[in-house]
Amino acid sequence: MKSTVVSATALFLALTGHPAAAKPIVDTAYPYTGPDVPVGDWVNPTVKGNGKGFPRLVEPPAVKPATANPTNNINVISLAYLPGGINIHFQTPFGLGEVPSVLWGTKPDRLHRKATGTSHTYNRTPPCSAVAVTQCSQFFHEVQLHHLKPGSKYYYQIQAANGTTASDVLSFTTAQDAGDPTPYSMAVLVDMGYTNAGGTYKQLVQAIDDDAAFVWHGGDLSYADDWFSGILPCTDDWPVCYNGTSTHLPGGGPVPDEYKTPLPVGEIPNQGGPLGGDMSVLYESNWDLWQQWMNKITKQVPYMVMPGNHEATCAEFDGPGNVLTAYLNNNKMNATAPQKNLTYYSCPESQRNFTAFQHRFHMPGAETGGVGNFWYSFDYGLVHFIALDSETDYANSPMKPFARDLKPGETHPTPGETSVTDSGPFGAVDGSYDDNKAYQQYQWLAADLAKVDRRKTPWVIAMGHRPMYSSEVSSYQPKLRVAFEGLMLQHGVDAYLAGHVHWYERMWPMRANGTIDHEAIVDDHTYIANTGRSLTHLVNGMAGNIESHSTLEEDKLLDITAVVDQENYGFNKLTVHNATALTWTFVRGDGGVGDKLTLIKKEQSCKSSPRRRYGGPGVLFQ
């Protein structure tokens, strides 16, 4: 998985669907010309900082070092399901000098078995040699435990190597076997960074303490790419900035009005952003900060992830004057540049093409016929869960491959023909880029759905980062529907979950033509799983991040929207009651319940023939 340098011809073959080249790569045909380490802090543009400008934030590592000045350390531990087992992922600043190893067993004082694994790395910017040992990860280790008993508790300890300190004896519980009718709850969240997420974090920890089985995070994991908020000048339409050309540091002269905006309940004001909270000013350090903050969750229960747009590259766009572009391309602060100059090659090589995302997690893509962390599936009790890549790997996806940039007669696009977010494809494309059926992801989804045994897993739930429907309408939505909605309806998927839009939104049950399935509505908080005819769509992109909420006037809400919350942060708790009923609860960051929906199977609902009523399209909830 290490970034690979390839020739233009080999790259073209890879990105036009050559079956032998489905493995993702980073193109280096044109050199990166920006600063060695881009830092979004004009006052103190150094890696570590020295108290001037914004402080470099820290979170405790997964393992407390045995010495005051460690030479290596286990900073992050993250669990993930495998078919019949578990993947133990952990991160260190430097290599181990040997294969990673874990002692494990069924009792905490009898870890009689040993498993070894593999390690991988990439040339991150900045390297860990320039950052504090206990706040930097550059080497990533995977140890897999197979053939475990379902629904069983196991204990493990990561072993010390090359200066690291061994972990405490930790534990995990394997997934329930497919078909196990035991009720359970799990957490679903999307769009969660470090800022404005304190309330959600607190409620997530509480949910796990209350026996939530696992967490499913649908993309936009750390908002690492928002390091550039320290470079963008504040404007009326993009108030997310720190100390760029038109603002001043808090406490160092006049305080901009943006910093005076009250925070949501439960959030603590700090120095880092106009709405309070804080984050780092370096791309990689944002990942380190967020992952170490999440250790309390990720080392207790499996943390399943998928890609969002904020994982793709070091930046998505620029602000007025293109100050970021001038900095990345020319290493000039407070300068300007043409908008067209922000290209794929503007980002450092290690910050392109989902590189950090590929290394910092291990999802069961390969183990379930999918691809890496991008698309995969897993069973837990009565539910078959499907993770999709809504960013790349379908026709007219929002992040396009280089092949889309090519002009007639070219074998490789020029920098000016590329976009900063160009990414993928991560699977093969056997045919035209305009044909969804040519994509490996589509073919995998069709095969995966065809194999579902509804006698064991009567519920099928899919999630992608971007929604198919929302009152916040966007051009990607019809393309996403064309790619996957038909397959989902054909195979009776019960619900599609998403985020990306930074609010909570529950749609009425939706048919393929974008109309409401009134027959599937029992009442305001109960839908029927009208298998094959409609889908339940839930959007919750408001776990908390520096970009804050999406907003829309009430009179602009579409008829498809049943409930909208544009004010609170939080996550969804899914409770699987049995083969005919499950409940979604929107848990707000303050601990309150923002919304609740029960989904029932049609066969059971017909017996009682409930009177169907609902509050009407566009019910606004705040």
Coordinates of C-alpha atoms in Angstrom, one line a residue:
M1 CA 0.0 0.0 0.0
K2 CA 3.0 2.3 0.0
S3 CA 2.8 5.1 -2.5
T4 CA 4.2 3.9 -5.8
V5 CA 6.0 5.8 -8.6
V6 CA 4.9 4.6 -12.0
S7 CA 5.4 5.6 -15.6
A8 CA 2.8 7.6 -17.4
T9 CA 1.9 4.6 -19.6
A10 CA 1.6 2.3 -16.6
L11 CA -0.6 4.9 -14.8
F12 CA -2.8 5.2 -17.8
L13 CA -3.3 1.5 -18.0
A14 CA -4.1 1.4 -14.3
L15 CA -6.6 4.2 -14.4
T16 CA -8.4 2.9 -17.5
G17 CA -9.4 -0.3 -15.9
H18 CA -6.5 -2.7 -16.6
P19 CA -7.5 -5.7 -14.5
A20 CA -4.0 -6.2 -13.1
A21 CA -3.8 -2.7 -11.8
A22 CA -6.8 -2.3 -9.4
K23 CA -4.4 -1.4 -6.6
P24 CA -4.4 2.3 -5.9
I25 CA -1.4 4.4 -6.6
V26 CA -0.2 8.0 -6.2
D27 CA 0.9 9.7 -9.4
T28 CA 4.2 11.6 -9.3
A29 CA 4.6 12.5 -13.0
Y30 CA 4.9 16.2 -12.0
P31 CA 6.8 17.4 -8.9
Y32 CA 5.3 18.9 -5.8
T33 CA 6.6 22.5 -5.6
G34 CA 5.2 23.8 -2.3
P35 CA 6.6 24.0 1.3
D36 CA 8.2 20.8 2.7
V37 CA 5.5 20.8 5.4
P38 CA 2.4 23.0 4.8
V39 CA 1.3 24.6 8.0
G40 CA -1.9 26.6 8.3
D41 CA -0.6 29.2 10.8
W42 CA 0.9 32.4 9.5
V43 CA 2.0 33.5 13.0
N44 CA 4.1 30.4 13.7
P45 CA 4.5 28.2 10.6
T46 CA 6.7 25.6 12.3
V47 CA 5.8 21.9 12.9
K48 CA 5.8 21.9 16.7
G49 CA 4.9 25.5 17.4
N50 CA 6.3 27.4 20.4
G51 CA 3.3 29.1 22.0
K52 CA 2.9 31.8 19.4
G53 CA -0.1 31.4 17.1
F54 CA -2.3 28.5 17.8
P55 CA -1.0 25.8 20.2
R56 CA -0.4 22.4 18.8
L57 CA -3.0 20.3 20.5
V58 CA -2.3 16.8 21.9
E59 CA -4.4 13.8 23.1
P60 CA -3.0 10.9 25.1
P61 CA -1.7 7.9 23.2
A62 CA -3.4 4.5 23.4
V63 CA -0.5 3.2 25.5
K64 CA 1.2 5.3 28.2
P65 CA 4.9 5.0 27.7
A66 CA 7.0 3.4 30.4
T67 CA 9.6 6.1 30.3
A68 CA 9.4 9.9 30.2
N69 CA 11.2 10.2 26.9
P70 CA 10.2 7.2 24.8
T71 CA 11.9 6.4 21.5
N72 CA 8.8 4.7 20.1
N73 CA 5.2 4.1 21.3
I74 CA 1.8 2.6 20.5
N75 CA -0.3 5.7 19.9
V76 CA -3.5 4.3 18.3
I77 CA -5.4 1.0 18.7
S78 CA -8.4 0.3 16.5
L79 CA -10.5 -2.8 16.1
A80 CA -12.5 -4.0 13.1
Y81 CA -14.6 -7.1 12.3
L82 CA -13.3 -9.8 10.0
P83 CA -15.4 -12.8 8.9
G84 CA -15.1 -15.1 11.8
G85 CA -12.6 -12.9 13.6
I86 CA -11.1 -9.5 14.4
N87 CA -8.4 -7.2 13.0
I88 CA -6.2 -5.5 15.6
H89 CA -4.8 -2.3 14.1
F90 CA -2.2 -0.3 15.9
Q91 CA 0.1 2.7 15.0
T92 CA 3.6 3.8 16.0
P93 CA 5.8 6.6 15.0
F94 CA 8.6 4.3 13.9
G95 CA 9.0 0.7 12.7
L96 CA 9.0 -2.3 15.1
G97 CA 12.1 -4.0 13.7
E98 CA 10.1 -7.3 13.7
V99 CA 6.6 -8.5 12.8
P100 CA 3.9 -7.1 15.1
S101 CA 2.6 -9.6 17.6
V102 CA -0.3 -10.0 20.0
L103 CA -0.9 -12.4 22.9
W104 CA -4.5 -13.4 23.3
G105 CA -6.9 -15.8 25.0
T106 CA -10.3 -16.2 26.6
K107 CA -9.2 -15.1 30.1
P108 CA -7.3 -11.9 31.0
D109 CA -4.7 -13.8 33.0
R110 CA -4.2 -16.6 30.5
L111 CA -3.0 -15.1 27.2
H112 CA -1.5 -18.4 26.0
R113 CA -1.8 -17.8 22.2
K114 CA 0.3 -15.6 20.0
A115 CA -0.6 -14.1 16.6
T116 CA 1.7 -12.1 14.3
G117 CA 0.9 -9.8 11.5
T118 CA 2.2 -7.3 9.0
S119 CA 3.2 -3.7 8.9
H120 CA 2.9 -0.9 6.3
T121 CA 3.9 2.8 6.1
Y122 CA 4.0 5.8 3.8
N123 CA 6.2 8.9 3.6
R124 CA 4.0 11.2 5.6
T125 CA 4.4 15.0 5.7
P126 CA 5.8 15.8 8.2
P127 CA 7.7 12.6 9.2
C128 CA 7.4 11.5 12.8
S129 CA 11.1 12.3 13.2
A130 CA 10.0 15.9 13.3
V131 CA 7.0 15.5 15.7
A132 CA 6.6 14.3 19.3
V133 CA 6.8 10.6 19.6
T134 CA 3.6 10.2 21.5
Q135 CA 1.6 12.4 19.0
C136 CA 2.6 10.9 15.6
S137 CA 1.9 7.8 13.7
Q138 CA 3.8 6.7 10.6
F139 CA 3.9 2.9 10.8
F140 CA 0.7 0.9 10.8
H141 CA 0.4 -2.7 12.0
E142 CA -2.3 -5.4 11.4
V143 CA -2.7 -8.5 13.5
Q144 CA -5.6 -10.7 12.6
L145 CA -7.3 -13.3 14.8
H146 CA -9.3 -15.9 12.9
H147 CA -11.7 -18.7 13.7
L148 CA -13.1 -17.1 16.8
K149 CA -16.4 -18.0 18.4
P150 CA -19.2 -15.6 17.6
G151 CA -20.6 -13.3 20.3
S152 CA -17.7 -14.2 22.6
K153 CA -15.3 -12.1 24.7
Y154 CA -11.6 -12.3 24.1
Y155 CA -8.6 -10.6 25.7
Y156 CA -5.4 -9.4 24.1
Q157 CA -2.2 -7.6 24.7
I158 CA 0.0 -5.9 22.0
Q159 CA 3.6 -6.8 22.6
A160 CA 6.5 -4.3 22.9
A161 CA 9.1 -3.9 20.2
N162 CA 11.8 -1.5 19.2
G163 CA 11.2 0.9 22.2
T164 CA 7.4 0.7 22.4
T165 CA 5.6 -0.1 25.7
A166 CA 3.3 -3.2 25.7
S167 CA -0.4 -2.4 25.9
D168 CA -2.5 -3.2 28.9
V169 CA -4.6 -6.3 28.6
L170 CA -7.5 -5.2 26.6
S171 CA -10.7 -7.0 25.4
F172 CA -13.2 -7.2 22.5
T173 CA -16.3 -9.1 21.7
T174 CA -16.8 -10.8 18.4
A175 CA -19.8 -10.3 16.2
Q176 CA -22.9 -12.3 16.7
D177 CA -23.3 -15.1 14.2
A178 CA -25.5 -14.4 11.2
G179 CA -29.1 -15.4 12.3
D180 CA -28.5 -14.9 16.0
P181 CA -31.8 -13.3 17.2
T182 CA -30.3 -11.7 20.3
P183 CA -31.3 -8.0 20.3
Y184 CA -28.5 -5.4 20.3
S185 CA -27.7 -1.7 19.7
M186 CA -24.9 0.0 17.7
A187 CA -23.9 3.5 16.9
V188 CA -24.0 5.2 13.4
L189 CA -22.3 8.5 12.8
V190 CA -21.0 10.5 9.9
D191 CA -19.0 13.7 9.6
M192 CA -17.2 13.8 12.9
G193 CA -13.9 15.7 13.4
Y194 CA -12.4 17.1 16.6
T195 CA -14.2 20.4 16.7
N196 CA -17.8 20.8 17.9
A197 CA -17.9 17.0 18.5
G198 CA -17.4 17.0 22.3
G199 CA -21.1 16.3 23.0
T200 CA -21.3 13.5 20.4
Y201 CA -18.1 12.0 21.8
K202 CA -19.4 12.0 25.3
Q203 CA -22.6 10.2 24.2
L204 CA -20.7 7.7 22.1
V205 CA -18.6 6.7 25.1
Q206 CA -21.8 6.4 27.2
A207 CA -23.4 4.2 24.5
I208 CA -20.4 1.9 24.5
D209 CA -20.5 1.8 28.3
D210 CA -24.2 0.8 27.9
D211 CA -23.1 -2.1 25.7
A212 CA -23.4 -0.7 22.2
A213 CA -21.8 -3.5 20.1
F214 CA -19.8 -1.4 17.6
V215 CA -19.6 1.9 15.8
W216 CA -20.1 2.5 12.0
H217 CA -18.6 5.8 10.8
G218 CA -19.7 6.7 7.3
G219 CA -16.9 8.9 6.2
D220 CA -15.4 12.4 6.9
L221 CA -13.4 10.9 9.8
S222 CA -11.1 13.6 11.1
Y223 CA -11.4 16.6 8.9
A224 CA -7.7 16.6 8.5
D225 CA -7.9 18.6 5.3
D226 CA -9.4 21.5 7.2
W227 CA -5.9 22.4 8.3
F228 CA -6.1 25.0 5.5
S229 CA -8.8 26.9 7.4
G230 CA -5.7 28.7 8.9
I231 CA -4.9 30.0 5.5
L232 CA -8.2 31.0 4.0
P233 CA -9.3 34.6 4.7
C234 CA -12.7 35.0 6.5
T235 CA -15.5 35.8 4.1
D236 CA -19.3 36.1 4.5
D237 CA -19.9 32.8 2.6
W238 CA -17.0 30.9 4.2
P239 CA -16.5 32.0 7.8
V240 CA -14.4 29.0 8.7
C241 CA -10.9 30.4 9.1
Y242 CA -8.3 31.2 11.7
N243 CA -5.7 33.9 11.2
G244 CA -5.5 34.4 7.5
T245 CA -5.1 37.7 5.7
S246 CA -8.2 39.3 7.0
T247 CA -8.4 38.2 10.7
H248 CA -6.5 38.6 13.9
L249 CA -5.5 36.1 16.6
P250 CA -7.9 35.8 19.6
G251 CA -6.3 37.7 22.4
G252 CA -3.9 39.5 20.1
G253 CA -5.8 42.6 19.2
P254 CA -9.4 43.0 18.0
V255 CA -11.3 39.7 18.1
P256 CA -13.3 39.1 14.9
D257 CA -17.1 38.8 15.3
E258 CA -16.9 35.2 14.1
Y259 CA -15.2 34.2 17.4
K260 CA -18.0 35.8 19.4
T261 CA -20.7 33.4 18.1
P262 CA -22.1 31.3 21.0
L263 CA -21.3 27.6 20.9
P264 CA -23.9 24.9 20.9
V265 CA -24.8 23.5 24.3
G266 CA -22.1 21.2 25.6
E267 CA -19.2 22.6 23.6
I268 CA -16.3 24.3 25.2
P269 CA -14.9 27.5 23.6
N270 CA -11.3 27.5 22.7
Q271 CA -8.8 29.2 20.4
G272 CA -8.9 27.1 17.3
G273 CA -11.9 28.2 15.3
P274 CA -14.5 31.0 14.9
L275 CA -17.1 28.8 16.6
G276 CA -14.8 27.6 19.3
G277 CA -13.3 24.2 19.7
D278 CA -9.8 23.5 18.3
M279 CA -7.9 21.5 15.8
S280 CA -4.3 21.3 14.6
V281 CA -2.9 23.3 11.7
L282 CA -1.2 20.4 9.9
Y283 CA -2.9 17.7 7.8
E284 CA -1.2 14.7 9.3
S285 CA -1.3 16.0 12.8
N286 CA -5.1 16.4 12.6
W287 CA -5.2 12.6 11.9
D288 CA -3.0 11.9 14.8
L289 CA -5.0 14.2 17.1
W290 CA -8.3 12.7 16.2
Q291 CA -7.3 9.1 16.2
Q292 CA -5.7 9.4 19.6
W293 CA -8.8 11.2 20.9
M294 CA -10.9 8.3 19.6
N295 CA -8.8 5.6 21.3
K296 CA -11.3 5.4 24.2
I297 CA -13.8 4.1 21.7
T298 CA -11.7 2.3 19.0
K299 CA -9.8 0.1 21.4
Q300 CA -13.0 -1.1 23.1
V301 CA -15.3 -1.9 20.2
P302 CA -14.9 -2.4 16.4
Y303 CA -14.9 0.9 14.6
M304 CA -16.0 0.3 11.0
V305 CA -15.3 3.1 8.5
M306 CA -15.8 4.1 4.9
P307 CA -14.5 7.0 2.7
G308 CA -15.9 10.5 2.6
N309 CA -14.8 13.5 0.6
H310 CA -12.6 14.8 3.5
E311 CA -10.3 11.7 3.3
A312 CA -9.4 12.2 -0.4
T313 CA -6.6 14.8 -0.4
C314 CA -5.0 17.8 1.4
A315 CA -7.6 20.3 0.3
E316 CA -10.9 20.5 -1.7
F317 CA -11.0 24.1 -2.9
D318 CA -9.5 27.5 -2.2
G319 CA -10.9 30.8 -1.0
P320 CA -10.9 34.4 -2.3
G321 CA -7.6 35.2 -4.1
N322 CA -6.5 31.5 -4.0
V323 CA -4.1 32.1 -1.1
L324 CA -3.9 28.4 -0.4
T325 CA -3.0 27.7 -4.0
A326 CA -0.1 30.2 -3.9
Y327 CA 1.1 28.6 -0.7
L328 CA 1.0 25.0 -1.9
N329 CA 2.4 25.6 -5.3
N330 CA 4.9 28.4 -4.7
N331 CA 5.6 28.4 -0.9
K332 CA 4.4 32.0 -0.7
M333 CA 2.4 33.2 2.3
N334 CA -0.5 35.7 1.8
A335 CA 0.0 35.6 -1.9
T336 CA -2.5 35.0 -4.7
A337 CA -2.6 32.6 -7.7
P338 CA -5.0 31.7 -10.5
Q339 CA -7.8 29.4 -9.5
K340 CA -6.8 26.9 -12.2
N341 CA -3.5 26.3 -10.5
L342 CA -5.0 24.2 -7.7
T343 CA -4.4 20.7 -9.2
Y344 CA -3.8 17.2 -8.2
Y345 CA -0.1 18.0 -7.9
S346 CA -0.6 20.9 -5.5
C347 CA -0.8 18.5 -2.5
P348 CA 2.2 16.7 -1.1
E349 CA 2.5 13.2 -2.5
S350 CA 1.6 11.6 0.8
Q351 CA -1.6 13.6 1.0
R352 CA -3.2 12.5 -2.3
N353 CA -5.6 9.8 -3.4
F354 CA -6.9 8.7 0.1
T355 CA -3.4 7.7 1.2
A356 CA -3.8 8.4 4.9
F357 CA -7.2 6.8 5.0
Q358 CA -5.9 3.6 3.3
H359 CA -3.2 3.2 5.9
R360 CA -4.9 4.3 9.1
F361 CA -7.6 1.7 9.1
H362 CA -8.1 -1.9 8.0
M363 CA -11.6 -2.9 6.9
P364 CA -12.6 -6.3 5.6
G365 CA -12.7 -5.4 1.9
A366 CA -10.4 -8.1 0.7
E367 CA -12.0 -10.6 3.1
T368 CA -15.5 -10.0 1.7
G369 CA -14.7 -9.7 -2.0
G370 CA -14.6 -5.9 -1.9
V371 CA -11.7 -3.4 -1.9
G372 CA -9.8 -2.4 1.2
N373 CA -11.5 0.3 3.3
F374 CA -13.6 1.4 0.3
W375 CA -16.4 -1.2 0.0
Y376 CA -17.1 -4.3 2.1
S377 CA -19.9 -6.0 4.0
F378 CA -20.3 -7.9 7.3
D379 CA -23.0 -9.7 9.2
Y380 CA -24.1 -9.0 12.8
G381 CA -27.0 -11.0 14.1
L382 CA -30.1 -10.3 12.0
V383 CA -28.5 -7.6 9.9
H384 CA -26.3 -7.7 6.8
F385 CA -24.4 -4.4 6.7
I386 CA -23.0 -3.0 3.4
A387 CA -20.4 -0.1 3.2
L388 CA -20.1 1.7 -0.1
D389 CA -17.7 4.2 -1.7
S390 CA -19.8 7.2 -2.7
E391 CA -16.7 9.3 -3.7
T392 CA -15.2 7.3 -6.6
D393 CA -15.8 4.1 -8.6
Y394 CA -19.1 4.7 -10.3
A395 CA -20.2 6.6 -13.4
N396 CA -19.7 10.4 -13.0
S397 CA -18.6 10.1 -9.4
P398 CA -17.8 13.4 -7.7
M399 CA -14.1 12.5 -7.5
K400 CA -13.0 11.5 -10.9
P401 CA -10.0 9.5 -12.1
F402 CA -7.3 10.8 -14.4
A403 CA -8.9 9.1 -17.3
R404 CA -11.7 11.6 -17.1
D405 CA -9.2 14.4 -17.6
L406 CA -7.6 13.1 -20.7
K407 CA -8.0 14.9 -24.0
P408 CA -8.0 13.0 -27.3
G409 CA -4.5 11.8 -28.1
E410 CA -3.2 12.2 -24.6
T411 CA -1.9 9.3 -22.5
H412 CA -1.5 11.4 -19.3
P413 CA -3.2 14.7 -18.3
T414 CA -1.3 17.9 -17.8
P415 CA -1.5 19.4 -14.3
G416 CA -3.9 22.0 -15.4
E417 CA -6.3 19.3 -16.7
T418 CA -6.5 17.7 -13.2
S419 CA -8.5 18.5 -10.1
V420 CA -7.1 18.6 -6.6
T421 CA -9.6 15.9 -5.6
D422 CA -8.9 13.5 -8.5
S423 CA -8.9 10.0 -6.9
G424 CA -9.3 6.3 -7.8
P425 CA -10.6 4.2 -9.3
F426 CA -9.8 1.7 -6.5
G427 CA -11.4 -1.2 -8.4
A428 CA -11.2 -2.3 -12.0
V429 CA -13.3 -0.7 -14.7
D430 CA -14.1 -3.2 -17.4
G431 CA -15.5 -1.1 -20.1
S432 CA -16.7 2.5 -20.4
Y433 CA -16.4 5.0 -17.5
D434 CA -20.0 6.0 -18.3
D435 CA -21.4 2.5 -17.6
N436 CA -22.0 1.7 -14.0
K437 CA -22.1 -2.0 -14.7
A438 CA -18.5 -1.8 -15.8
Y439 CA -17.3 -0.9 -12.3
Q440 CA -16.0 -3.4 -9.9
Q441 CA -17.9 -1.8 -7.1
Y442 CA -21.2 -2.2 -8.9
Q443 CA -20.4 -5.8 -9.7
W444 CA -19.4 -6.5 -6.2
L445 CA -22.6 -5.0 -4.8
A446 CA -24.8 -7.0 -7.1
A447 CA -23.0 -10.2 -6.1
D448 CA -23.0 -9.4 -2.4
L449 CA -26.7 -8.7 -2.4
A450 CA -27.5 -11.8 -4.4
K451 CA -25.8 -13.9 -1.7
V452 CA -27.7 -12.5 1.3
D453 CA -29.6 -15.2 3.1
R454 CA -32.8 -13.4 4.3
R455 CA -33.6 -16.3 6.5
K456 CA -30.5 -15.5 8.6
T457 CA -30.2 -11.7 8.0
P458 CA -33.7 -10.5 7.2
W459 CA -32.5 -6.9 7.5
V460 CA -30.1 -5.4 4.9
I461 CA -28.7 -1.9 5.6
A462 CA -26.4 0.0 3.4
M463 CA -24.4 3.2 4.0
G464 CA -22.4 5.6 1.8
H465 CA -21.1 8.9 2.8
R466 CA -23.3 10.9 0.4
P467 CA -27.1 10.8 0.4
M468 CA -29.2 9.8 -2.5
Y469 CA -32.0 12.2 -1.5
S470 CA -32.0 15.3 0.6
S471 CA -33.7 18.7 0.7
E472 CA -30.1 20.0 0.3
V473 CA -30.1 19.1 -3.4
S474 CA -26.9 18.5 -5.2
S475 CA -25.8 17.2 -8.6
Y476 CA -24.1 14.1 -7.2
Q477 CA -27.4 12.7 -5.9
P478 CA -29.1 11.6 -9.1
K479 CA -25.8 10.0 -10.2
L480 CA -25.5 8.1 -7.0
R481 CA -29.1 6.9 -7.4
V482 CA -28.5 5.8 -11.0
A483 CA -25.5 3.8 -9.8
F484 CA -26.9 1.9 -6.8
E485 CA -30.6 2.6 -6.1
G486 CA -31.9 0.1 -8.6
L487 CA -29.8 -2.7 -7.2
M488 CA -30.8 -1.9 -3.7
L489 CA -34.5 -2.0 -4.5
Q490 CA -34.2 -5.1 -6.6
H491 CA -32.6 -7.0 -3.7
G492 CA -34.8 -5.5 -1.0
V493 CA -32.4 -3.3 0.9
D494 CA -34.3 -1.9 3.9
A495 CA -32.4 1.4 4.5
Y496 CA -29.7 3.6 3.1
L497 CA -27.8 5.7 5.5
A498 CA -25.6 8.7 4.7
G499 CA -24.2 12.0 5.9
H500 CA -22.2 14.7 4.0
V501 CA -25.1 17.2 4.6
H502 CA -24.4 18.6 8.0
W503 CA -27.8 18.2 9.6
Y504 CA -30.1 15.4 10.7
E505 CA -32.7 14.6 8.1
R506 CA -35.2 11.8 7.9
M507 CA -37.0 11.3 4.6
W508 CA -40.3 9.6 4.0
P509 CA -40.0 6.2 2.4
M510 CA -38.8 6.7 -1.1
R511 CA -39.6 4.9 -4.3
A512 CA -37.1 4.8 -7.2
N513 CA -38.8 7.7 -9.0
G514 CA -38.2 10.0 -6.1
T515 CA -41.8 9.9 -4.9
I516 CA -43.1 9.1 -1.4
D517 CA -44.3 5.6 -0.8
H518 CA -47.4 6.5 1.3
E519 CA -48.3 2.8 1.7
A520 CA -45.1 2.3 3.8
I521 CA -46.0 5.1 6.3
V522 CA -47.8 3.9 9.5
D523 CA -47.4 7.1 11.4
D524 CA -44.9 10.0 11.9
H525 CA -42.4 7.6 13.6
T526 CA -43.1 4.2 12.1
Y527 CA -42.4 3.0 8.6
I528 CA -43.0 -0.4 6.9
A529 CA -40.0 -2.0 5.2
N530 CA -41.8 -2.2 1.8
T531 CA -39.2 -4.6 0.4
G532 CA -38.4 -4.0 -3.2
R533 CA -40.7 -1.0 -3.5
S534 CA -39.2 1.7 -1.4
L535 CA -36.2 2.5 0.8
T536 CA -35.9 4.3 4.1
H537 CA -33.3 7.1 3.8
L538 CA -31.6 8.7 6.8
V539 CA -29.1 11.5 6.7
N540 CA -27.1 12.4 9.8
G541 CA -24.0 14.4 8.9
M542 CA -23.9 16.3 12.2
A543 CA -21.7 14.3 14.6
G544 CA -19.7 17.5 14.9
N545 CA -16.9 19.3 12.9
I546 CA -15.4 22.7 12.3
E547 CA -17.6 23.4 9.3
S548 CA -20.7 23.4 11.6
H549 CA -24.3 22.9 10.3
S550 CA -25.9 23.0 7.0
T551 CA -28.9 25.3 7.0
L552 CA -32.0 25.8 4.8
E553 CA -35.1 27.9 5.2
E554 CA -38.2 26.0 6.2
D555 CA -40.0 27.0 3.1
K556 CA -37.3 25.5 0.9
L557 CA -37.6 22.0 2.4
L558 CA -38.8 19.4 -0.1
D559 CA -41.9 17.2 0.3
I560 CA -39.7 14.2 0.7
T561 CA -38.3 15.4 4.0
A562 CA -40.1 14.3 7.2
V563 CA -37.8 15.6 9.9
V564 CA -34.9 18.1 9.9
D565 CA -32.7 19.2 12.8
Q566 CA -30.3 22.0 11.9
E567 CA -29.2 22.9 15.4
N568 CA -28.0 19.9 17.4
Y569 CA -25.1 17.6 17.0
G570 CA -25.3 13.9 17.6
F571 CA -25.4 10.3 16.2
N572 CA -27.9 7.6 15.5
K573 CA -28.3 4.6 17.7
L574 CA -29.7 1.5 15.9
T575 CA -31.5 -1.0 18.1
V576 CA -32.2 -4.4 16.4
H577 CA -35.2 -5.8 18.3
N578 CA -35.9 -8.9 16.2
A579 CA -36.5 -10.1 12.6
T580 CA -39.5 -7.7 12.2
A581 CA -38.6 -4.5 14.1
L582 CA -35.7 -2.2 14.5
T583 CA -35.5 1.4 15.9
W584 CA -33.4 4.4 14.9
T585 CA -32.8 7.0 17.7
F586 CA -31.2 10.3 17.1
V587 CA -29.1 10.9 20.2
R588 CA -28.2 14.5 20.6
G589 CA -24.9 15.7 22.0
D590 CA -26.6 16.9 25.2
G591 CA -28.0 13.4 25.7
G592 CA -31.6 14.1 24.6
V593 CA -33.5 12.2 22.0
G594 CA -33.9 14.3 18.8
D595 CA -36.0 11.8 16.8
K596 CA -37.0 8.2 16.7
L597 CA -38.1 5.9 13.9
T598 CA -39.2 2.3 14.0
L599 CA -39.0 0.2 10.9
I600 CA -41.2 -2.9 10.8
K601 CA -41.5 -5.8 8.3
K602 CA -44.6 -5.6 6.1
E603 CA -45.7 -9.2 6.8
Q604 CA -46.1 -8.4 10.5
S605 CA -47.7 -5.0 10.0
C606 CA -50.4 -6.4 7.8
K607 CA -51.8 -8.6 10.6
S608 CA -52.8 -5.5 12.7
S609 CA -53.7 -3.3 9.7
P610 CA -52.8 -0.1 11.5
R611 CA -54.4 3.1 10.3
R612 CA -51.7 4.9 8.4
R613 CA -51.2 8.6 9.1
Y614 CA -48.4 11.1 9.0
G615 CA -47.8 14.7 9.7
G616 CA -47.4 15.7 6.1
P617 CA -44.4 16.5 4.0
G618 CA -41.8 18.9 5.2
V619 CA -42.3 18.6 9.0
L620 CA -39.5 20.7 10.5
F621 CA -37.9 19.6 13.8
Q622 CA -35.4 21.8 15.6

